[in-house]
Tab-separated table of C-alpha atoms in Angstrom:
chain	number	residue	atom	x	y	z
U	17	GLY	CA	8.098	24.520	10.806
U	18	ALA	CA	9.709	20.854	10.459
U	19	VAL	CA	8.173	19.972	6.516
U	20	VAL	CA	8.552	17.136	5.170
U	21	SER	CA	9.069	16.919	1.135
U	22	GLN	CA	8.133	14.372	-0.414
U	23	HIS	CA	7.786	13.315	-4.894
U	24	PRO	CA	6.856	13.357	-7.092
U	25	SER	CA	3.425	15.139	-6.849
U	26	TRP	CA	1.941	12.754	-8.753
U	27	VAL	CA	2.686	10.083	-11.184
U	28	ILE	CA	0.612	7.920	-13.640
U	29	CYS	CA	2.535	4.479	-15.440
U	30	LYS	CA	2.362	1.535	-17.022
U	31	SER	CA	0.565	-1.522	-15.861
U	32	GLY	CA	3.830	-3.138	-14.361
U	33	THR	CA	6.424	-0.913	-14.559
U	34	SER	CA	8.054	-0.028	-11.168
U	35	VAL	CA	7.006	3.661	-9.135
U	36	LYS	CA	9.912	5.282	-6.482
U	37	ILE	CA	8.095	7.546	-4.025
U	38	GLU	CA	10.561	10.173	-1.752
U	39	CYS	CA	10.029	11.648	1.121
U	40	ARG	CA	12.684	14.096	2.864
U	41	SER	CA	12.678	15.697	5.641
U	42	LEU	CA	14.002	19.324	5.383
U	43	ASP	CA	14.843	20.314	9.023
U	44	PHE	CA	15.010	17.601	11.211
U	45	GLN	CA	15.569	13.963	11.309
U	46	ALA	CA	13.229	11.394	10.895
U	47	THR	CA	14.676	8.000	12.343
U	48	THR	CA	11.165	6.714	11.901
U	49	MET	CA	9.170	7.799	8.721
U	50	PHE	CA	5.166	6.673	8.247
U	51	TRP	CA	3.622	5.627	5.009
U	52	TYR	CA	0.020	5.398	3.906
U	53	ARG	CA	-2.216	5.278	1.333
U	54	GLN	CA	-6.305	7.061	1.168
U	55	PHE	CA	-8.343	5.712	-1.338
U	56	PRO	CA	-11.262	8.551	-2.726
U	57	LYS	CA	-13.092	8.464	0.434
U	58	GLN	CA	-11.843	6.266	2.704
U	59	SER	CA	-9.027	7.007	5.711
U	60	LEU	CA	-5.153	6.618	5.763
U	61	MET	CA	-4.249	3.757	5.979
U	62	LEU	CA	-1.030	3.272	8.050
U	63	MET	CA	1.013	0.479	4.921
U	64	ALA	CA	4.793	0.198	6.475
U	65	THR	CA	7.263	1.578	9.661
U	66	SER	CA	10.676	2.711	8.174
U	67	ASN	CA	13.487	3.374	10.392
U	68	GLU	CA	16.444	5.035	9.705
U	69	GLY	CA	18.922	1.661	9.528
U	70	SER	CA	16.969	-1.533	9.986
U	71	LYS	CA	14.087	-3.076	8.228
U	72	ALA	CA	10.885	-1.686	7.606
U	73	THR	CA	7.654	-3.240	9.602
U	74	TYR	CA	4.720	-3.702	7.348
U	75	GLU	CA	0.857	-3.729	8.803
U	76	GLN	CA	-1.277	-6.489	8.245
U	77	GLY	CA	-2.196	-7.354	4.385
U	78	VAL	CA	0.850	-5.174	3.081
U	79	GLU	CA	2.624	-7.086	0.786
U	80	LYS	CA	6.204	-5.709	1.430
U	81	ASP	CA	7.555	-7.253	-1.554
U	82	LYS	CA	5.588	-5.570	-3.763
U	83	PHE	CA	5.854	-1.695	-1.328
U	84	LEU	CA	9.511	-2.014	-0.511
U	85	ILE	CA	10.570	0.451	1.714
U	86	ASN	CA	14.453	1.505	2.024
U	87	HIS	CA	15.157	3.721	5.123
U	88	ALA	CA	19.237	4.289	4.080
U	89	SER	CA	19.248	8.371	6.443
U	90	LEU	CA	17.838	10.301	8.226
U	91	THR	CA	16.397	12.352	6.178
U	92	LEU	CA	14.921	10.147	3.599
U	93	SER	CA	12.177	7.482	3.377
U	94	THR	CA	11.097	5.606	-0.325
U	95	LEU	CA	8.536	3.681	-0.906
U	96	THR	CA	9.286	1.438	-4.094
U	97	VAL	CA	5.549	0.391	-5.472
U	98	THR	CA	7.278	-2.779	-7.765
U	99	SER	CA	5.071	-3.789	-10.409
U	100	ALA	CA	1.837	-1.431	-9.989
U	101	HIS	CA	-1.289	-2.316	-10.901
U	102	PRO	CA	-4.315	-0.126	-11.811
U	103	GLU	CA	-5.450	-1.888	-8.214
U	104	ASP	CA	-2.227	0.324	-6.377
U	105	SER	CA	-4.034	3.731	-7.878
U	106	SER	CA	-4.149	5.701	-5.053
U	107	PHE	CA	-2.751	8.288	-2.668
U	108	TYR	CA	0.545	7.335	-0.463
U	109	ILE	CA	1.496	9.947	2.197
U	110	CYS	CA	4.595	9.938	4.026
U	111	SER	CA	4.734	11.387	7.584
U	112	ALA	CA	7.092	12.644	10.218
U	113	ARG	CA	6.780	13.173	14.147
U	114	ILE	CA	9.135	15.508	15.768
U	115	ARG	CA	8.666	14.632	18.447
U	116	GLU	CA	6.518	13.602	21.071
U	117	SER	CA	3.412	14.571	21.717
U	118	TYR	CA	3.737	17.064	18.599
U	119	GLY	CA	1.931	15.529	16.310
U	120	TYR	CA	2.726	14.134	13.020
U	121	THR	CA	3.961	16.138	9.964
U	122	PHE	CA	2.844	15.042	6.178
U	123	GLY	CA	4.484	14.881	2.575
U	124	SER	CA	2.378	16.962	0.800
U	125	GLY	CA	1.105	13.393	-0.500
U	126	THR	CA	1.432	11.106	-4.402
U	127	ARG	CA	-0.588	10.956	-6.768
U	128	LEU	CA	-0.331	7.530	-7.710
U	129	THR	CA	-2.907	6.377	-11.202
U	130	VAL	CA	-1.702	2.978	-12.730
U	131	VAL	CA	-3.305	2.187	-16.361
H	11	ARG	CA	-15.110	-2.744	16.968
H	12	LYS	CA	-13.034	-0.098	14.934
H	13	GLU	CA	-10.419	1.412	16.457
H	14	VAL	CA	-11.148	4.943	16.022
H	15	GLU	CA	-14.983	6.211	14.022
H	16	GLN	CA	-16.608	9.454	13.204
H	17	ASP	CA	-19.878	9.740	12.366
H	18	PRO	CA	-18.756	11.058	7.990
H	19	GLY	CA	-21.318	13.238	7.658
H	20	PRO	CA	-21.198	15.295	5.236
H	21	PHE	CA	-22.185	18.151	8.436
H	22	ASN	CA	-23.414	20.760	5.973
H	23	VAL	CA	-23.881	24.142	8.311
H	24	PRO	CA	-24.199	28.049	7.419
H	25	GLU	CA	-21.957	30.183	8.558
H	26	GLY	CA	-21.017	31.247	11.744
H	27	ALA	CA	-23.510	28.227	13.586
H	28	THR	CA	-21.993	26.172	15.799
H	29	VAL	CA	-20.698	22.389	14.976
H	30	ALA	CA	-19.227	19.284	16.673
H	31	PHE	CA	-17.588	15.824	16.105
H	32	ASN	CA	-17.319	13.295	18.161
H	33	CYS	CA	-14.736	10.472	17.678
H	34	THR	CA	-14.699	7.318	19.399
H	35	TYR	CA	-11.894	5.387	20.428
H	36	SER	CA	-11.741	1.152	21.005
H	37	ASN	CA	-8.338	1.314	23.146
H	38	SER	CA	-8.478	2.373	26.355
H	39	ALA	CA	-5.021	2.645	26.353
H	40	SER	CA	-4.981	5.191	24.061
H	41	GLN	CA	-2.202	7.940	25.255
H	42	SER	CA	-1.980	10.734	22.445
H	43	PHE	CA	-4.789	12.296	20.687
H	44	PHE	CA	-4.998	14.820	17.725
H	45	TRP	CA	-7.448	16.445	14.776
H	46	TYR	CA	-6.343	17.065	11.306
H	47	ARG	CA	-8.036	18.862	8.432
H	48	GLN	CA	-8.009	17.561	4.965
H	49	ASP	CA	-8.542	19.425	2.068
H	50	CYS	CA	-9.717	17.254	-1.096
H	51	ARG	CA	-6.517	16.108	-2.597
H	52	LYS	CA	-4.071	17.311	-0.183
H	53	GLU	CA	-2.103	16.259	2.929
H	54	PRO	CA	-3.963	15.838	6.331
H	55	LYS	CA	-2.202	19.010	8.735
H	56	LEU	CA	-2.599	19.787	12.627
H	57	LEU	CA	-5.681	21.280	13.754
H	58	MET	CA	-4.792	20.516	17.428
H	59	SER	CA	-3.506	18.348	19.659
H	60	VAL	CA	-6.074	16.709	22.310
H	61	TYR	CA	-5.119	17.422	26.173
H	62	SER	CA	-6.916	15.634	29.370
H	63	SER	CA	-7.948	18.788	30.372
H	64	GLY	CA	-9.389	20.698	27.538
H	65	ASN	CA	-7.720	22.025	25.370
H	66	GLU	CA	-9.051	25.952	23.120
H	67	ASP	CA	-7.094	27.339	20.158
H	68	GLY	CA	-9.458	30.613	18.690
H	69	ARG	CA	-11.808	29.303	17.056
H	70	PHE	CA	-11.692	25.570	17.981
H	71	THR	CA	-11.917	22.938	21.367
H	72	ALA	CA	-11.142	19.835	21.630
H	73	GLN	CA	-12.314	17.127	24.412
H	74	LEU	CA	-10.819	13.928	25.660
H	75	ASN	CA	-13.423	12.556	27.721
H	76	ARG	CA	-11.621	9.093	28.903
H	77	ALA	CA	-14.253	6.842	30.501
H	78	SER	CA	-16.701	7.008	27.180
H	79	GLN	CA	-13.179	6.853	25.588
H	80	TYR	CA	-14.164	10.286	23.095
H	81	ILE	CA	-12.691	13.129	21.849
H	82	SER	CA	-14.788	15.796	20.590
H	83	LEU	CA	-13.886	19.499	18.044
H	84	LEU	CA	-16.285	21.791	18.327
H	85	ILE	CA	-16.167	25.002	16.436
H	86	ARG	CA	-17.416	27.728	16.846
H	87	ASP	CA	-18.700	31.079	14.495
H	88	SER	CA	-17.671	28.841	11.657
H	89	LYS	CA	-16.453	29.899	7.828
H	90	LEU	CA	-16.347	28.934	4.481
H	91	SER	CA	-12.899	28.161	5.428
H	92	ASP	CA	-13.601	25.149	7.264
H	93	SER	CA	-15.191	23.456	5.243
H	94	ALA	CA	-12.511	20.173	5.481
H	95	THR	CA	-12.642	16.923	5.498
H	96	TYR	CA	-11.471	16.466	9.999
H	97	LEU	CA	-10.106	13.414	11.078
H	98	CYS	CA	-9.213	11.783	14.700
H	99	VAL	CA	-6.169	10.824	15.736
H	100	VAL	CA	-5.694	7.869	17.759
H	101	ILE	CA	-2.081	6.647	19.545
H	102	PRO	CA	-2.323	3.765	21.759
H	103	ASN	CA	1.269	4.278	24.530
H	104	SER	CA	3.405	7.028	24.249
H	105	GLY	CA	6.531	5.621	24.194
H	106	GLY	CA	8.753	3.059	21.668
H	107	TYR	CA	6.692	1.547	18.672
H	108	GLN	CA	3.075	3.556	17.837
H	109	LYS	CA	0.913	2.498	15.567
H	110	VAL	CA	-1.513	5.375	14.523
H	111	THR	CA	-5.252	5.094	14.079
H	112	PHE	CA	-6.602	7.571	11.941
H	113	GLY	CA	-10.939	7.738	11.700
H	114	THR	CA	-12.413	7.915	8.288
H	115	GLY	CA	-13.369	11.145	8.904
H	116	THR	CA	-16.376	14.253	9.114
H	117	LYS	CA	-16.920	16.409	6.480
H	118	LEU	CA	-17.908	19.822	6.948
H	119	GLN	CA	-19.849	22.098	4.349
H	120	VAL	CA	-20.301	25.342	5.253
H	121	ILE	CA	-22.925	27.611	3.397
H	122	PRO	CA	-23.151	30.841	2.840
C-alpha cells in the first residue's frame, strides 16, 4: 500500500533553533501534501497544504515565515520550524491522498519538543 | 458551530459490547467522509470510508445521514484492541483544493 515516510520521529531542540521535518511518498507521487499539528488531547489541525512546484497554502493563523514548506519534488515535502519556541512543541504529521475517494495516508509523525 | 463535532468521551465499555459514535458536520456540501483510528502517540490510520448507502467491514458499520448531517460508526463485539481514539474526517468537495477537517476524536476504552 501507499506509504508516507516521515522523519525524524522525534526531536528535542533548544529554543531559537530550526528543525526540518521530511515526508517522502515511497511508492506513489504526491502532488499535494498536507501538514498537520496536534497538541495533546486536541484534534489534528491543518497547518498548510503544499503543492509540488508551487507555494504552499497556509491556514489562517499559521505563520508562513515561521513554518517553511518546500515541496520540490513529487515525492518529498519538508516543513521547517524556524526559530522554534516551547509553544511550538507538538506532534507534526504529514499526509497525502493517494487517489479520489480513498482517504488519506499519514506519515508516522514527528514529536517536537523545544526546551 | 464547529465544522465537525464529536463527543470526546471517553466511552468505557466492556468487552463484547456494542458501541456507537456520532459525528456531526456543519457544511451541507460535504462530499467525502471517513473514520480514522488513532492510537496514543501514533498517526491516524484509515478505518473505513463512509458511503451514502452505509457500509460494513467486519464488526464495524459506518453510516451517513445527509439530512441530519452526521455520520456514525458502530462497533460490535468490542475487543480490547479496539481501544483507541476514533476521528471522523469530512471533506467539503470532491475535487481541486480540499480542506480536510478532523473531528476532535472520540476516545474508546474497552474494559476486560
